[in-house]
PDB file of C-alpha atoms in Angstrom:
ATOM      1  CA  MET E   1      -9.842   5.569  14.823  1.00 71.00           C
ATOM      2  CA  LYS E   2     -10.063   1.813  15.154  1.00 87.00           C
ATOM      3  CA  ILE E   3      -8.021   0.079  12.462  1.00 95.00           C
ATOM      4  CA  THR E   4      -8.627  -3.474  13.638  1.00 97.00           C
ATOM      5  CA  ILE E   5     -11.460  -5.120  11.704  1.00 98.00           C
ATOM      6  CA  GLU E   6     -13.543  -8.114  12.738  1.00 98.00           C
ATOM      7  CA  THR E   7     -15.386 -10.421  10.383  1.00 98.00           C
ATOM      8  CA  GLU E   8     -17.316 -13.598  11.100  1.00 98.00           C
ATOM      9  CA  ARG E   9     -14.177 -15.742  11.297  1.00 98.00           C
ATOM     10  CA  LEU E  10     -11.278 -13.296  11.258  1.00 98.00           C
ATOM     11  CA  ILE E  11      -9.567 -10.455  13.017  1.00 98.00           C
ATOM     12  CA  LEU E  12      -7.645  -8.127  10.721  1.00 98.00           C
ATOM     13  CA  ARG E  13      -4.984  -6.128  12.526  1.00 98.00           C
ATOM     14  CA  PRO E  14      -1.827  -4.175  11.771  1.00 97.00           C
ATOM     15  CA  LEU E  15       1.285  -6.314  11.601  1.00 98.00           C
ATOM     16  CA  THR E  16       4.239  -5.640  13.911  1.00 97.00           C
ATOM     17  CA  SER E  17       7.874  -6.708  14.063  1.00 96.00           C
ATOM     18  CA  ALA E  18       6.784  -9.400  16.532  1.00 97.00           C
ATOM     19  CA  ASP E  19       5.044 -11.080  13.569  1.00 98.00           C
ATOM     20  CA  ALA E  20       8.250 -11.422  11.528  1.00 98.00           C
ATOM     21  CA  ALA E  21       8.958 -15.113  12.138  1.00 98.00           C
ATOM     22  CA  THR E  22       5.353 -16.167  11.580  1.00 98.00           C
ATOM     23  CA  ALA E  23       5.153 -14.139   8.376  1.00 97.00           C
ATOM     24  CA  PHE E  24       8.509 -15.360   7.076  1.00 97.00           C
ATOM     25  CA  PHE E  25       7.939 -19.042   7.712  1.00 97.00           C
ATOM     26  CA  GLY E  26       4.244 -18.828   6.827  1.00 96.00           C
ATOM     27  CA  TRP E  27       4.080 -16.816   3.625  1.00 96.00           C
ATOM     28  CA  THR E  28       6.713 -14.128   2.873  1.00 96.00           C
ATOM     29  CA  GLY E  29       9.485 -16.725   2.556  1.00 95.00           C
ATOM     30  CA  ASP E  30       7.393 -19.350   0.780  1.00 95.00           C
ATOM     31  CA  PRO E  31       8.148 -19.589  -2.970  1.00 92.00           C
ATOM     32  CA  ASP E  32       4.758 -21.225  -3.601  1.00 92.00           C
ATOM     33  CA  VAL E  33       2.941 -18.251  -2.077  1.00 91.00           C
ATOM     34  CA  ALA E  34       5.126 -15.808  -4.054  1.00 86.00           C
ATOM     35  CA  LYS E  35       4.763 -17.695  -7.340  1.00 86.00           C
ATOM     36  CA  TYR E  36       2.189 -15.329  -8.841  1.00 84.00           C
ATOM     37  CA  VAL E  37       3.071 -12.000  -7.229  1.00 83.00           C
ATOM     38  CA  SER E  38       5.422  -9.177  -8.184  1.00 80.00           C
ATOM     39  CA  TRP E  39       7.610  -9.497  -5.082  1.00 83.00           C
ATOM     40  CA  LEU E  40      10.238 -12.168  -4.547  1.00 84.00           C
ATOM     41  CA  PRO E  41      10.153 -14.577  -1.589  1.00 92.00           C
ATOM     42  CA  HIS E  42      12.011 -13.160   1.373  1.00 95.00           C
ATOM     43  CA  GLN E  43      15.369 -14.810   1.951  1.00 95.00           C
ATOM     44  CA  SER E  44      15.553 -14.069   5.684  1.00 96.00           C
ATOM     45  CA  ILE E  45      13.540 -12.923   8.667  1.00 97.00           C
ATOM     46  CA  ASP E  46      15.494  -9.655   8.455  1.00 97.00           C
ATOM     47  CA  GLU E  47      13.985  -9.049   5.020  1.00 96.00           C
ATOM     48  CA  THR E  48      10.520  -9.648   6.469  1.00 97.00           C
ATOM     49  CA  ILE E  49      11.297  -7.236   9.328  1.00 97.00           C
ATOM     50  CA  GLU E  50      12.188  -4.554   6.766  1.00 97.00           C
ATOM     51  CA  TRP E  51       8.926  -5.206   4.922  1.00 96.00           C
ATOM     52  CA  LEU E  52       6.994  -4.910   8.189  1.00 98.00           C
ATOM     53  CA  LYS E  53       8.615  -1.508   8.797  1.00 97.00           C
ATOM     54  CA  GLU E  54       7.592  -0.374   5.304  1.00 95.00           C
ATOM     55  CA  ILE E  55       3.950  -1.337   5.813  1.00 96.00           C
ATOM     56  CA  ALA E  56       3.606  -0.056   9.387  1.00 96.00           C
ATOM     57  CA  TRP E  57       0.473   2.011   9.946  1.00 96.00           C
ATOM     58  CA  LYS E  58       1.073   5.724  10.421  1.00 94.00           C
ATOM     59  CA  LEU E  59      -1.155   7.458  12.963  1.00 93.00           C
ATOM     60  CA  ASP E  60      -1.137  11.008  14.295  1.00 93.00           C
ATOM     61  CA  LEU E  61      -1.140  11.834  18.014  1.00 93.00           C
ATOM     62  CA  GLU E  62      -4.936  11.549  18.153  1.00 92.00           C
ATOM     63  CA  GLY E  63      -4.866   8.100  16.539  1.00 90.00           C
ATOM     64  CA  ASN E  64      -6.097   9.244  13.132  1.00 92.00           C
ATOM     65  CA  ILE E  65      -4.715   7.521  10.063  1.00 95.00           C
ATOM     66  CA  ILE E  66      -2.044   9.491   8.236  1.00 95.00           C
ATOM     67  CA  PRO E  67      -2.438   9.005   4.469  1.00 95.00           C
ATOM     68  CA  SER E  68      -0.057   6.368   3.152  1.00 95.00           C
ATOM     69  CA  ASP E  69       0.738   4.424   0.007  1.00 96.00           C
ATOM     70  CA  ASN E  70      -0.304   1.178   1.672  1.00 96.00           C
ATOM     71  CA  TYR E  71      -2.780  -0.119   4.210  1.00 98.00           C
ATOM     72  CA  ILE E  72      -1.948  -3.702   5.143  1.00 98.00           C
ATOM     73  CA  TRP E  73      -3.562  -5.943   7.757  1.00 98.00           C
ATOM     74  CA  GLY E  74      -2.521  -9.288   9.202  1.00 98.00           C
ATOM     75  CA  PHE E  75      -5.176 -11.997   8.935  1.00 98.00           C
ATOM     76  CA  VAL E  76      -5.842 -13.830  12.218  1.00 98.00           C
ATOM     77  CA  LEU E  77      -8.249 -16.712  12.794  1.00 98.00           C
ATOM     78  CA  LYS E  78     -10.656 -15.750  15.584  1.00 98.00           C
ATOM     79  CA  GLU E  79     -11.046 -19.340  16.729  1.00 97.00           C
ATOM     80  CA  THR E  80      -7.329 -20.060  17.262  1.00 98.00           C
ATOM     81  CA  GLY E  81      -5.553 -16.689  17.222  1.00 98.00           C
ATOM     82  CA  GLU E  82      -3.304 -17.924  14.411  1.00 98.00           C
ATOM     83  CA  LEU E  83      -1.790 -15.261  12.143  1.00 98.00           C
ATOM     84  CA  PHE E  84      -1.875 -16.819   8.675  1.00 98.00           C
ATOM     85  CA  GLY E  85      -1.596 -14.094   6.062  1.00 98.00           C
ATOM     86  CA  SER E  86      -1.790 -10.460   5.119  1.00 98.00           C
ATOM     87  CA  GLY E  87      -3.504  -8.220   2.653  1.00 98.00           C
ATOM     88  CA  GLY E  88      -4.797  -4.795   1.944  1.00 98.00           C
ATOM     89  CA  LEU E  89      -4.361  -1.864  -0.389  1.00 98.00           C
ATOM     90  CA  ILE E  90      -1.152  -0.786  -2.119  1.00 96.00           C
ATOM     91  CA  TRP E  91      -0.821   2.390  -4.182  1.00 96.00           C
ATOM     92  CA  GLU E  92      -0.276   1.538  -7.847  1.00 92.00           C
ATOM     93  CA  THR E  93       1.333   4.480  -9.626  1.00 91.00           C
ATOM     94  CA  ASP E  94       0.565   3.188 -13.134  1.00 85.00           C
ATOM     95  CA  TRP E  95      -3.154   3.025 -12.323  1.00 89.00           C
ATOM     96  CA  GLN E  96      -3.221   6.058  -9.991  1.00 96.00           C
ATOM     97  CA  LEU E  97      -5.376   3.834  -7.760  1.00 97.00           C
ATOM     98  CA  PHE E  98      -4.952   1.567  -4.795  1.00 98.00           C
ATOM     99  CA  GLN E  99      -4.672  -2.073  -5.796  1.00 97.00           C
ATOM    100  CA  VAL E 100      -5.768  -4.999  -3.654  1.00 97.00           C
ATOM    101  CA  GLY E 101      -3.142  -7.519  -2.625  1.00 96.00           C
ATOM    102  CA  TYR E 102      -3.162 -10.568  -0.379  1.00 97.00           C
ATOM    103  CA  ASN E 103      -1.043 -13.584   0.563  1.00 96.00           C
ATOM    104  CA  ILE E 104      -1.866 -16.414   2.930  1.00 97.00           C
ATOM    105  CA  MET E 105      -0.240 -19.614   4.154  1.00 97.00           C
ATOM    106  CA  LYS E 106      -0.854 -22.638   1.928  1.00 95.00           C
ATOM    107  CA  ALA E 107      -2.574 -24.480   4.798  1.00 96.00           C
ATOM    108  CA  HIS E 108      -5.386 -21.911   4.589  1.00 97.00           C
ATOM    109  CA  TRP E 109      -5.880 -21.774   0.821  1.00 96.00           C
ATOM    110  CA  ASN E 110      -9.397 -22.433  -0.499  1.00 95.00           C
ATOM    111  CA  CYS E 111     -11.190 -21.693   2.785  1.00 97.00           C
ATOM    112  CA  GLY E 112     -12.771 -18.385   1.729  1.00 97.00           C
ATOM    113  CA  TYR E 113     -10.675 -16.396   4.209  1.00 98.00           C
ATOM    114  CA  THR E 114      -9.118 -14.102   1.613  1.00 98.00           C
ATOM    115  CA  THR E 115     -12.475 -13.094   0.145  1.00 98.00           C
ATOM    116  CA  GLU E 116     -13.904 -12.539   3.638  1.00 98.00           C
ATOM    117  CA  ALA E 117     -10.922 -10.392   4.643  1.00 98.00           C
ATOM    118  CA  MET E 118     -10.847  -8.345   1.457  1.00 98.00           C
ATOM    119  CA  LYS E 119     -14.587  -7.590   1.598  1.00 98.00           C
ATOM    120  CA  ALA E 120     -14.042  -6.096   5.046  1.00 98.00           C
ATOM    121  CA  ILE E 121     -10.963  -4.187   3.891  1.00 98.00           C
ATOM    122  CA  LEU E 122     -12.822  -2.703   0.926  1.00 98.00           C
ATOM    123  CA  ASN E 123     -15.615  -1.584   3.237  1.00 98.00           C
ATOM    124  CA  PHE E 124     -13.012   0.016   5.540  1.00 98.00           C
ATOM    125  CA  ALA E 125     -11.482   1.737   2.496  1.00 97.00           C
ATOM    126  CA  VAL E 126     -14.767   3.424   1.631  1.00 97.00           C
ATOM    127  CA  VAL E 127     -15.851   4.360   5.148  1.00 96.00           C
ATOM    128  CA  ASN E 128     -12.510   5.364   6.678  1.00 95.00           C
ATOM    129  CA  LEU E 129     -10.200   6.259   3.808  1.00 96.00           C
ATOM    130  CA  GLY E 130     -12.634   7.741   1.273  1.00 96.00           C
ATOM    131  CA  ILE E 131     -11.405   5.409  -1.477  1.00 97.00           C
ATOM    132  CA  LYS E 132     -13.969   5.174  -4.269  1.00 97.00           C
ATOM    133  CA  ARG E 133     -12.284   2.924  -6.827  1.00 98.00           C
ATOM    134  CA  VAL E 134      -9.629   0.207  -6.653  1.00 98.00           C
ATOM    135  CA  ALA E 135      -7.697  -1.956  -9.058  1.00 97.00           C
ATOM    136  CA  GLY E 136      -7.019  -5.654  -8.842  1.00 96.00           C
ATOM    137  CA  GLY E 137      -5.164  -8.206 -10.831  1.00 94.00           C
ATOM    138  CA  HIS E 138      -3.813 -11.713 -10.945  1.00 94.00           C
ATOM    139  CA  ALA E 139      -1.491 -13.877 -12.991  1.00 92.00           C
ATOM    140  CA  LYS E 140      -3.567 -15.585 -15.665  1.00 94.00           C
ATOM    141  CA  GLU E 141      -2.552 -18.980 -14.244  1.00 92.00           C
ATOM    142  CA  ASN E 142      -3.568 -18.063 -10.690  1.00 93.00           C
ATOM    143  CA  LEU E 143      -7.119 -19.365 -10.726  1.00 94.00           C
ATOM    144  CA  ALA E 144      -7.526 -19.047  -6.944  1.00 94.00           C
ATOM    145  CA  SER E 145      -6.849 -15.314  -7.061  1.00 95.00           C
ATOM    146  CA  ALA E 146      -9.184 -15.012 -10.058  1.00 96.00           C
ATOM    147  CA  LYS E 147     -11.959 -16.501  -7.890  1.00 97.00           C
ATOM    148  CA  VAL E 148     -11.292 -13.954  -5.129  1.00 97.00           C
ATOM    149  CA  ILE E 149     -11.307 -11.037  -7.577  1.00 98.00           C
ATOM    150  CA  ASN E 150     -14.570 -12.230  -9.123  1.00 97.00           C
ATOM    151  CA  LYS E 151     -16.266 -12.838  -5.750  1.00 98.00           C
ATOM    152  CA  LEU E 152     -15.352  -9.283  -4.744  1.00 98.00           C
ATOM    153  CA  GLY E 153     -17.196  -7.962  -7.803  1.00 98.00           C
ATOM    154  CA  PHE E 154     -14.271  -6.630  -9.825  1.00 98.00           C
ATOM    155  CA  ILE E 155     -14.894  -5.957 -13.516  1.00 98.00           C
ATOM    156  CA  TYR E 156     -12.334  -7.145 -16.066  1.00 98.00           C
ATOM    157  CA  ASP E 157     -10.512  -4.223 -17.712  1.00 97.00           C
ATOM    158  CA  ARG E 158      -7.651  -5.662 -19.751  1.00 96.00           C
ATOM    159  CA  ASP E 159      -4.835  -8.144 -20.058  1.00 97.00           C
ATOM    160  CA  GLY E 160      -1.433  -6.983 -18.919  1.00 92.00           C
ATOM    161  CA  ILE E 161       2.125  -7.970 -18.192  1.00 91.00           C
ATOM    162  CA  THR E 162       3.243  -7.720 -14.574  1.00 84.00           C
ATOM    163  CA  PRO E 163       6.950  -7.423 -13.771  1.00 82.00           C
ATOM    164  CA  HIS E 164       8.596  -8.959 -10.745  1.00 75.00           C
ATOM    165  CA  VAL E 165      10.565  -6.516  -8.607  1.00 73.00           C
ATOM    166  CA  ASP E 166      13.781  -8.063  -9.946  1.00 75.00           C
ATOM    167  CA  GLY E 167      12.982  -6.449 -13.325  1.00 77.00           C
ATOM    168  CA  ILE E 168      13.912  -9.686 -15.084  1.00 78.00           C
ATOM    169  CA  ARG E 169      10.840 -11.882 -14.815  1.00 79.00           C
ATOM    170  CA  PHE E 170       7.326 -11.054 -15.976  1.00 85.00           C
ATOM    171  CA  PHE E 171       3.986 -12.839 -16.006  1.00 87.00           C
ATOM    172  CA  ASP E 172       0.846 -12.446 -18.065  1.00 93.00           C
ATOM    173  CA  SER E 173      -1.938 -10.978 -15.976  1.00 94.00           C
ATOM    174  CA  ARG E 174      -5.575  -9.986 -16.023  1.00 96.00           C
ATOM    175  CA  GLU E 175      -6.403  -6.560 -14.643  1.00 96.00           C
ATOM    176  CA  TYR E 176      -9.659  -5.375 -13.100  1.00 97.00           C
ATOM    177  CA  LEU E 177     -11.382  -2.320 -11.628  1.00 98.00           C
ATOM    178  CA  LEU E 178     -13.975  -2.030  -8.888  1.00 98.00           C
ATOM    179  CA  ASP E 179     -16.080   1.026  -8.103  1.00 98.00           C
ATOM    180  CA  LEU E 180     -16.740   1.017  -4.361  1.00 97.00           C
ATOM    181  CA  VAL E 181     -19.429   3.693  -4.280  1.00 89.00           C
TER     182      VAL E 181
END
């Protein structure tokens, strides 16, 4: 099964350990990118390498996708070949649904790339993974992510409080659902 996705301007592909430095210096280690997410900025390339191992695609001997609790792609500009972000679907135990997530380098904010990538990922989710419903959310202050969620067609469900992985910090959030079929 082909897990690389092409859109008009992007190639979405699995990330590998060879992407660690680009990811760390581009978005996983950037406090501005991590400002409104539940994870903390990575403190080293080694931390990014560990994350890349956690999100590695699992395929059987025939190349079929083995069910996982995450499906993450790297976002690459077709025109330049630049890897500039990542996103996909992460299992959310509280919702018992996959939740969309995405992070891109600041230099590429407000270009429509995240919406373009996530539309393709949601289509892949339906066609190849049989996912029928997903959750989404954003910090109330994160207006850029709110735009992405709305452009993707998510329907507001409720306000919430999202914890950071450190268990100390929290942020007010808006939570959404999207039926894919």
